[in-house]
Every structure is written in structure tokens, then in C-alpha cells.
Amino acid sequence: MRLSLPVPLLRRSGRARTAVVLAAAAGLVAGAALVVHEVNSPAFGLEAAPRGDAPECARVAKDSPDGVGGQRRADVTLPGVAVWGDGTVVLRCGLRPPAATVDPCLTIDEVDWVWREARSRAGEKVLITYGRDPAVELTVSDRVGAIDEVLVELSHAVEPIRQKNKCVSVADVPPTVS
């Protein structure tokens, strides 16, 4: 027995098949566009710090300037995170404060920053606030010529987090009596 379908039904199924193929192609293109957008995002690969949603961190991220180190601030939605340029400067608030350390520390506008030499890689420096809870981590690319300017600009945003401890130097240690 031979089954024959009316011609209009065949046309409809051909149109339906074409519509399904076009919808699948449009979905693939949209998905690929989202992947490309995410990979090109300055926040790609970044994670919020464990306490990035703390109120202090929301304030730090909100009060951070629109531009630092010659870079414009990027649109990032991670809590407690601010990014400038294509990730040239990254601020993450909500980390555990570092313990006492012998790592180099510098004070910029009443904010102590510890240089995390072990966490820094070729091409970037990592610093973290000292004595503030939650702590703020700053990653600055070597492409930024004036890291001191970046620290000045961002210290103003960090300053409202209450400082509990301060860095000390050799000059702060009283001489021993012999």
C-alpha cells in the first residue's frame, strides 16, 4: 500500500522544517554572541570576594571613581567589585584582612596597603588593605604608569572602612636598652 500526502501538507512541513532550522540558527548566533560578550567582558574570570556583598563593600564599589590610571570604569555587576579598562585595574572588596606580615606596606592618605609580592605575577601587582575589615584587594597592571596615583584615587573610596590596625616600620619599634 502506498501512502500519498497532499501537496499542501508537504509544503507546510517544508516550511516548518525551514522555520525550525532558522530558529536553531538564530539561537546559536545569539548564544555565540553572549559567549563572545562574556569572554570580552573585563570581569571575565573574576569572582566576587567571599564578603563582597557586605555593606562596606557596596559603598566602596559605589564610591570608586569613574576613572583611574587613565582607564575608564567598566560596567561590572559583581558585588564589591570595580574594574577599570579591560581589567587593567581591579578592586575587590570583601576579603579577610591579612595577618601581621613583613611584606612591604605603604600608607596612602591614611590607608595602609600591603604589597603581596607572592600573589603578584609578571605584568601586575597585587596589594591589599591592612587593618581594615573587610579588606580590599587591588590588582594593577604594569600598563598603568602611575600606580601611586591609582592608590591615591582608590584610598579615598576605601577610607570609610574603619581601620583597626596599622602597619609599623622599623622606625616605630622602640630601641632596646642594653
PDB file of C-alpha atoms in Angstrom:
ATOM      1  CA  MET A   1       0.000   0.000   0.000  1.00  0.00           C
ATOM      2  CA  ARG A   2       1.335   3.323  -0.972  1.00  0.00           C
ATOM      3  CA  LEU A   3       0.680   6.448   1.095  1.00  0.00           C
ATOM      4  CA  SER A   4       0.466   9.703  -0.716  1.00  0.00           C
ATOM      5  CA  LEU A   5       0.305  13.013   1.086  1.00  0.00           C
ATOM      6  CA  PRO A   6      -1.450  16.018  -0.290  1.00  0.00           C
ATOM      7  CA  VAL A   7       0.941  18.611  -1.752  1.00  0.00           C
ATOM      8  CA  PRO A   8      -0.110  21.430   0.650  1.00  0.00           C
ATOM      9  CA  LEU A   9       0.875  19.255   3.628  1.00  0.00           C
ATOM     10  CA  LEU A  10       4.338  18.669   2.169  1.00  0.00           C
ATOM     11  CA  ARG A  11       4.803  22.388   1.655  1.00  0.00           C
ATOM     12  CA  ARG A  12       3.827  23.086   5.218  1.00  0.00           C
ATOM     13  CA  SER A  13       6.224  20.541   6.601  1.00  0.00           C
ATOM     14  CA  GLY A  14       8.980  22.004   4.413  1.00  0.00           C
ATOM     15  CA  ARG A  15       8.164  25.458   5.771  1.00  0.00           C
ATOM     16  CA  ALA A  16       8.038  24.103   9.306  1.00  0.00           C
ATOM     17  CA  ARG A  17      11.422  22.430   8.812  1.00  0.00           C
ATOM     18  CA  THR A  18      12.848  25.695   7.466  1.00  0.00           C
ATOM     19  CA  ALA A  19      11.387  27.597  10.430  1.00  0.00           C
ATOM     20  CA  VAL A  20      12.944  25.114  12.887  1.00  0.00           C
ATOM     21  CA  VAL A  21      16.324  25.356  11.145  1.00  0.00           C
ATOM     22  CA  LEU A  22      16.169  29.161  11.139  1.00  0.00           C
ATOM     23  CA  ALA A  23      15.155  29.259  14.818  1.00  0.00           C
ATOM     24  CA  ALA A  24      18.016  26.915  15.747  1.00  0.00           C
ATOM     25  CA  ALA A  25      20.476  29.022  13.748  1.00  0.00           C
ATOM     26  CA  ALA A  26      19.227  32.198  15.424  1.00  0.00           C
ATOM     27  CA  GLY A  27      19.620  30.535  18.830  1.00  0.00           C
ATOM     28  CA  LEU A  28      23.193  29.501  18.022  1.00  0.00           C
ATOM     29  CA  VAL A  29      24.069  33.005  16.837  1.00  0.00           C
ATOM     30  CA  ALA A  30      22.541  34.559  19.971  1.00  0.00           C
ATOM     31  CA  GLY A  31      24.348  32.051  22.203  1.00  0.00           C
ATOM     32  CA  ALA A  32      27.652  32.692  20.454  1.00  0.00           C
ATOM     33  CA  ALA A  33      27.166  36.438  20.835  1.00  0.00           C
ATOM     34  CA  LEU A  34      26.590  36.022  24.569  1.00  0.00           C
ATOM     35  CA  VAL A  35      29.718  33.882  24.915  1.00  0.00           C
ATOM     36  CA  VAL A  36      31.816  36.407  22.975  1.00  0.00           C
ATOM     37  CA  HIS A  37      30.402  39.238  25.098  1.00  0.00           C
ATOM     38  CA  GLU A  38      31.201  37.386  28.332  1.00  0.00           C
ATOM     39  CA  VAL A  39      34.715  36.407  27.240  1.00  0.00           C
ATOM     40  CA  ASN A  40      35.424  40.007  26.234  1.00  0.00           C
ATOM     41  CA  SER A  41      33.976  41.368  29.476  1.00  0.00           C
ATOM     42  CA  PRO A  42      36.519  42.967  31.816  1.00  0.00           C
ATOM     43  CA  ALA A  43      35.041  40.825  34.596  1.00  0.00           C
ATOM     44  CA  PHE A  44      35.658  37.537  32.745  1.00  0.00           C
ATOM     45  CA  GLY A  45      37.290  35.134  35.150  1.00  0.00           C
ATOM     46  CA  LEU A  46      36.780  37.427  38.159  1.00  0.00           C
ATOM     47  CA  GLU A  47      34.903  36.349  41.221  1.00  0.00           C
ATOM     48  CA  ALA A  48      33.449  38.463  43.965  1.00  0.00           C
ATOM     49  CA  ALA A  49      35.279  38.165  47.282  1.00  0.00           C
ATOM     50  CA  PRO A  50      33.599  35.970  49.936  1.00  0.00           C
ATOM     51  CA  ARG A  51      32.155  39.029  51.719  1.00  0.00           C
ATOM     52  CA  GLY A  52      31.747  41.178  48.593  1.00  0.00           C
ATOM     53  CA  ASP A  53      28.093  41.758  49.454  1.00  0.00           C
ATOM     54  CA  ALA A  54      28.944  43.461  52.775  1.00  0.00           C
ATOM     55  CA  PRO A  55      27.514  46.997  53.084  1.00  0.00           C
ATOM     56  CA  GLU A  56      31.040  48.438  53.342  1.00  0.00           C
ATOM     57  CA  CYS A  57      31.938  46.813  50.031  1.00  0.00           C
ATOM     58  CA  ALA A  58      28.831  48.123  48.309  1.00  0.00           C
ATOM     59  CA  ARG A  59      29.865  51.612  49.432  1.00  0.00           C
ATOM     60  CA  VAL A  60      33.482  51.146  48.272  1.00  0.00           C
ATOM     61  CA  ALA A  61      32.380  49.938  44.841  1.00  0.00           C
ATOM     62  CA  LYS A  62      29.801  52.729  44.536  1.00  0.00           C
ATOM     63  CA  ASP A  63      32.206  55.464  45.683  1.00  0.00           C
ATOM     64  CA  SER A  64      35.078  54.359  43.463  1.00  0.00           C
ATOM     65  CA  PRO A  65      35.925  56.934  40.789  1.00  0.00           C
ATOM     66  CA  ASP A  66      34.829  56.774  37.143  1.00  0.00           C
ATOM     67  CA  GLY A  67      38.435  56.749  36.017  1.00  0.00           C
ATOM     68  CA  VAL A  68      41.770  55.654  37.487  1.00  0.00           C
ATOM     69  CA  GLY A  69      45.205  55.329  35.950  1.00  0.00           C
ATOM     70  CA  GLY A  70      43.933  56.768  32.694  1.00  0.00           C
ATOM     71  CA  GLN A  71      41.318  53.996  32.418  1.00  0.00           C
ATOM     72  CA  ARG A  72      37.537  54.350  32.321  1.00  0.00           C
ATOM     73  CA  ARG A  73      35.423  52.341  34.727  1.00  0.00           C
ATOM     74  CA  ALA A  74      33.790  49.279  33.174  1.00  0.00           C
ATOM     75  CA  ASP A  75      30.245  48.129  33.832  1.00  0.00           C
ATOM     76  CA  VAL A  76      30.557  45.157  36.214  1.00  0.00           C
ATOM     77  CA  THR A  77      27.755  43.679  38.305  1.00  0.00           C
ATOM     78  CA  LEU A  78      29.783  41.540  40.731  1.00  0.00           C
ATOM     79  CA  PRO A  79      29.182  42.674  44.346  1.00  0.00           C
ATOM     80  CA  GLY A  80      32.056  44.666  45.824  1.00  0.00           C
ATOM     81  CA  VAL A  81      33.996  44.687  42.534  1.00  0.00           C
ATOM     82  CA  ALA A  82      35.075  47.626  40.391  1.00  0.00           C
ATOM     83  CA  VAL A  83      37.074  47.305  37.173  1.00  0.00           C
ATOM     84  CA  TRP A  84      38.763  49.920  35.021  1.00  0.00           C
ATOM     85  CA  GLY A  85      39.844  49.476  31.422  1.00  0.00           C
ATOM     86  CA  ASP A  86      39.917  45.901  30.205  1.00  0.00           C
ATOM     87  CA  GLY A  87      40.888  44.683  33.665  1.00  0.00           C
ATOM     88  CA  THR A  88      43.912  46.958  33.883  1.00  0.00           C
ATOM     89  CA  VAL A  89      42.838  47.900  37.416  1.00  0.00           C
ATOM     90  CA  VAL A  90      40.628  45.607  39.513  1.00  0.00           C
ATOM     91  CA  LEU A  91      39.306  46.339  43.006  1.00  0.00           C
ATOM     92  CA  ARG A  92      37.716  43.514  45.042  1.00  0.00           C
ATOM     93  CA  CYS A  93      36.289  44.247  48.461  1.00  0.00           C
ATOM     94  CA  GLY A  94      35.249  41.600  50.961  1.00  0.00           C
ATOM     95  CA  LEU A  95      38.416  39.660  51.690  1.00  0.00           C
ATOM     96  CA  ARG A  96      39.745  38.530  55.038  1.00  0.00           C
ATOM     97  CA  PRO A  97      42.276  41.057  56.385  1.00  0.00           C
ATOM     98  CA  PRO A  98      45.866  39.879  56.127  1.00  0.00           C
ATOM     99  CA  ALA A  99      47.657  38.752  59.273  1.00  0.00           C
ATOM    100  CA  ALA A 100      50.716  40.601  60.526  1.00  0.00           C
ATOM    101  CA  THR A 101      53.326  40.440  57.812  1.00  0.00           C
ATOM    102  CA  VAL A 102      56.799  41.570  56.865  1.00  0.00           C
ATOM    103  CA  ASP A 103      55.621  42.308  53.312  1.00  0.00           C
ATOM    104  CA  PRO A 104      56.221  45.915  52.253  1.00  0.00           C
ATOM    105  CA  CYS A 105      53.499  48.277  53.427  1.00  0.00           C
ATOM    106  CA  LEU A 106      52.816  51.837  52.387  1.00  0.00           C
ATOM    107  CA  THR A 107      50.365  54.348  53.756  1.00  0.00           C
ATOM    108  CA  ILE A 108      48.450  56.462  51.257  1.00  0.00           C
ATOM    109  CA  ASP A 109      46.043  59.069  52.673  1.00  0.00           C
ATOM    110  CA  GLU A 110      45.591  57.143  55.946  1.00  0.00           C
ATOM    111  CA  VAL A 111      45.051  53.790  54.181  1.00  0.00           C
ATOM    112  CA  ASP A 112      47.689  51.081  54.651  1.00  0.00           C
ATOM    113  CA  TRP A 113      48.341  48.919  51.582  1.00  0.00           C
ATOM    114  CA  VAL A 114      50.436  45.731  51.739  1.00  0.00           C
ATOM    115  CA  TRP A 115      52.171  44.642  48.549  1.00  0.00           C
ATOM    116  CA  ARG A 116      51.503  40.917  48.099  1.00  0.00           C
ATOM    117  CA  GLU A 117      54.694  40.031  46.284  1.00  0.00           C
ATOM    118  CA  ALA A 118      53.885  36.303  46.337  1.00  0.00           C
ATOM    119  CA  ARG A 119      50.484  36.914  44.672  1.00  0.00           C
ATOM    120  CA  SER A 120      51.821  39.408  42.133  1.00  0.00           C
ATOM    121  CA  ARG A 121      52.679  37.998  38.721  1.00  0.00           C
ATOM    122  CA  ALA A 122      54.704  39.286  35.835  1.00  0.00           C
ATOM    123  CA  GLY A 123      52.792  42.216  34.461  1.00  0.00           C
ATOM    124  CA  GLU A 124      50.701  43.043  37.533  1.00  0.00           C
ATOM    125  CA  LYS A 125      50.964  43.974  41.187  1.00  0.00           C
ATOM    126  CA  VAL A 126      48.556  42.879  43.921  1.00  0.00           C
ATOM    127  CA  LEU A 127      48.014  44.983  47.036  1.00  0.00           C
ATOM    128  CA  ILE A 128      45.593  44.531  49.936  1.00  0.00           C
ATOM    129  CA  THR A 129      44.484  46.912  52.648  1.00  0.00           C
ATOM    130  CA  TYR A 130      45.916  46.260  56.077  1.00  0.00           C
ATOM    131  CA  GLY A 131      43.959  46.675  59.304  1.00  0.00           C
ATOM    132  CA  ARG A 132      40.535  47.069  57.678  1.00  0.00           C
ATOM    133  CA  ASP A 133      37.751  44.503  57.796  1.00  0.00           C
ATOM    134  CA  PRO A 134      36.617  43.650  55.196  1.00  0.00           C
ATOM    135  CA  ALA A 135      39.877  44.019  53.321  1.00  0.00           C
ATOM    136  CA  VAL A 136      40.132  45.444  49.809  1.00  0.00           C
ATOM    137  CA  GLU A 137      42.384  43.865  47.187  1.00  0.00           C
ATOM    138  CA  LEU A 138      43.747  45.855  44.292  1.00  0.00           C
ATOM    139  CA  THR A 139      45.321  44.362  41.173  1.00  0.00           C
ATOM    140  CA  VAL A 140      47.115  46.850  38.924  1.00  0.00           C
ATOM    141  CA  SER A 141      48.627  46.038  35.558  1.00  0.00           C
ATOM    142  CA  ASP A 142      52.137  47.234  34.762  1.00  0.00           C
ATOM    143  CA  ARG A 143      50.496  49.028  31.802  1.00  0.00           C
ATOM    144  CA  VAL A 144      49.432  51.661  34.347  1.00  0.00           C
ATOM    145  CA  GLY A 145      52.326  54.068  34.534  1.00  0.00           C
ATOM    146  CA  ALA A 146      51.488  55.711  37.857  1.00  0.00           C
ATOM    147  CA  ILE A 147      50.399  53.133  40.432  1.00  0.00           C
ATOM    148  CA  ASP A 148      50.794  55.777  43.139  1.00  0.00           C
ATOM    149  CA  GLU A 149      48.037  57.846  41.500  1.00  0.00           C
ATOM    150  CA  VAL A 150      45.761  54.789  41.416  1.00  0.00           C
ATOM    151  CA  LEU A 151      46.393  54.200  45.130  1.00  0.00           C
ATOM    152  CA  VAL A 152      45.616  57.834  45.951  1.00  0.00           C
ATOM    153  CA  GLU A 153      42.397  57.753  43.922  1.00  0.00           C
ATOM    154  CA  LEU A 154      41.199  54.468  45.446  1.00  0.00           C
ATOM    155  CA  SER A 155      42.295  55.150  49.018  1.00  0.00           C
ATOM    156  CA  HIS A 156      39.541  57.772  49.240  1.00  0.00           C
ATOM    157  CA  ALA A 157      36.923  55.111  48.436  1.00  0.00           C
ATOM    158  CA  VAL A 158      38.437  52.640  50.940  1.00  0.00           C
ATOM    159  CA  GLU A 159      38.978  55.089  53.797  1.00  0.00           C
ATOM    160  CA  PRO A 160      35.417  54.810  55.245  1.00  0.00           C
ATOM    161  CA  ILE A 161      36.074  51.175  56.228  1.00  0.00           C
ATOM    162  CA  ARG A 162      37.205  51.558  59.828  1.00  0.00           C
ATOM    163  CA  GLN A 163      40.898  50.862  60.398  1.00  0.00           C
ATOM    164  CA  LYS A 164      41.631  48.608  63.372  1.00  0.00           C
ATOM    165  CA  ASN A 165      45.385  48.046  62.933  1.00  0.00           C
ATOM    166  CA  LYS A 166      48.192  49.975  61.296  1.00  0.00           C
ATOM    167  CA  CYS A 167      51.361  48.970  59.522  1.00  0.00           C
ATOM    168  CA  VAL A 168      54.510  49.536  61.515  1.00  0.00           C
ATOM    169  CA  SER A 169      58.037  50.101  60.338  1.00  0.00           C
ATOM    170  CA  VAL A 170      61.440  49.762  61.905  1.00  0.00           C
ATOM    171  CA  ALA A 171      61.169  53.425  62.922  1.00  0.00           C
ATOM    172  CA  ASP A 172      58.095  52.548  65.025  1.00  0.00           C
ATOM    173  CA  VAL A 173      59.973  49.978  67.123  1.00  0.00           C
ATOM    174  CA  PRO A 174      61.485  51.469  70.281  1.00  0.00           C
ATOM    175  CA  PRO A 175      65.221  50.975  70.661  1.00  0.00           C
ATOM    176  CA  THR A 176      66.273  48.240  73.045  1.00  0.00           C
ATOM    177  CA  VAL A 177      68.058  49.131  76.234  1.00  0.00           C
ATOM    178  CA  SER A 178      71.298  47.280  76.818  1.00  0.00           C
TER     179      SER A 178
END
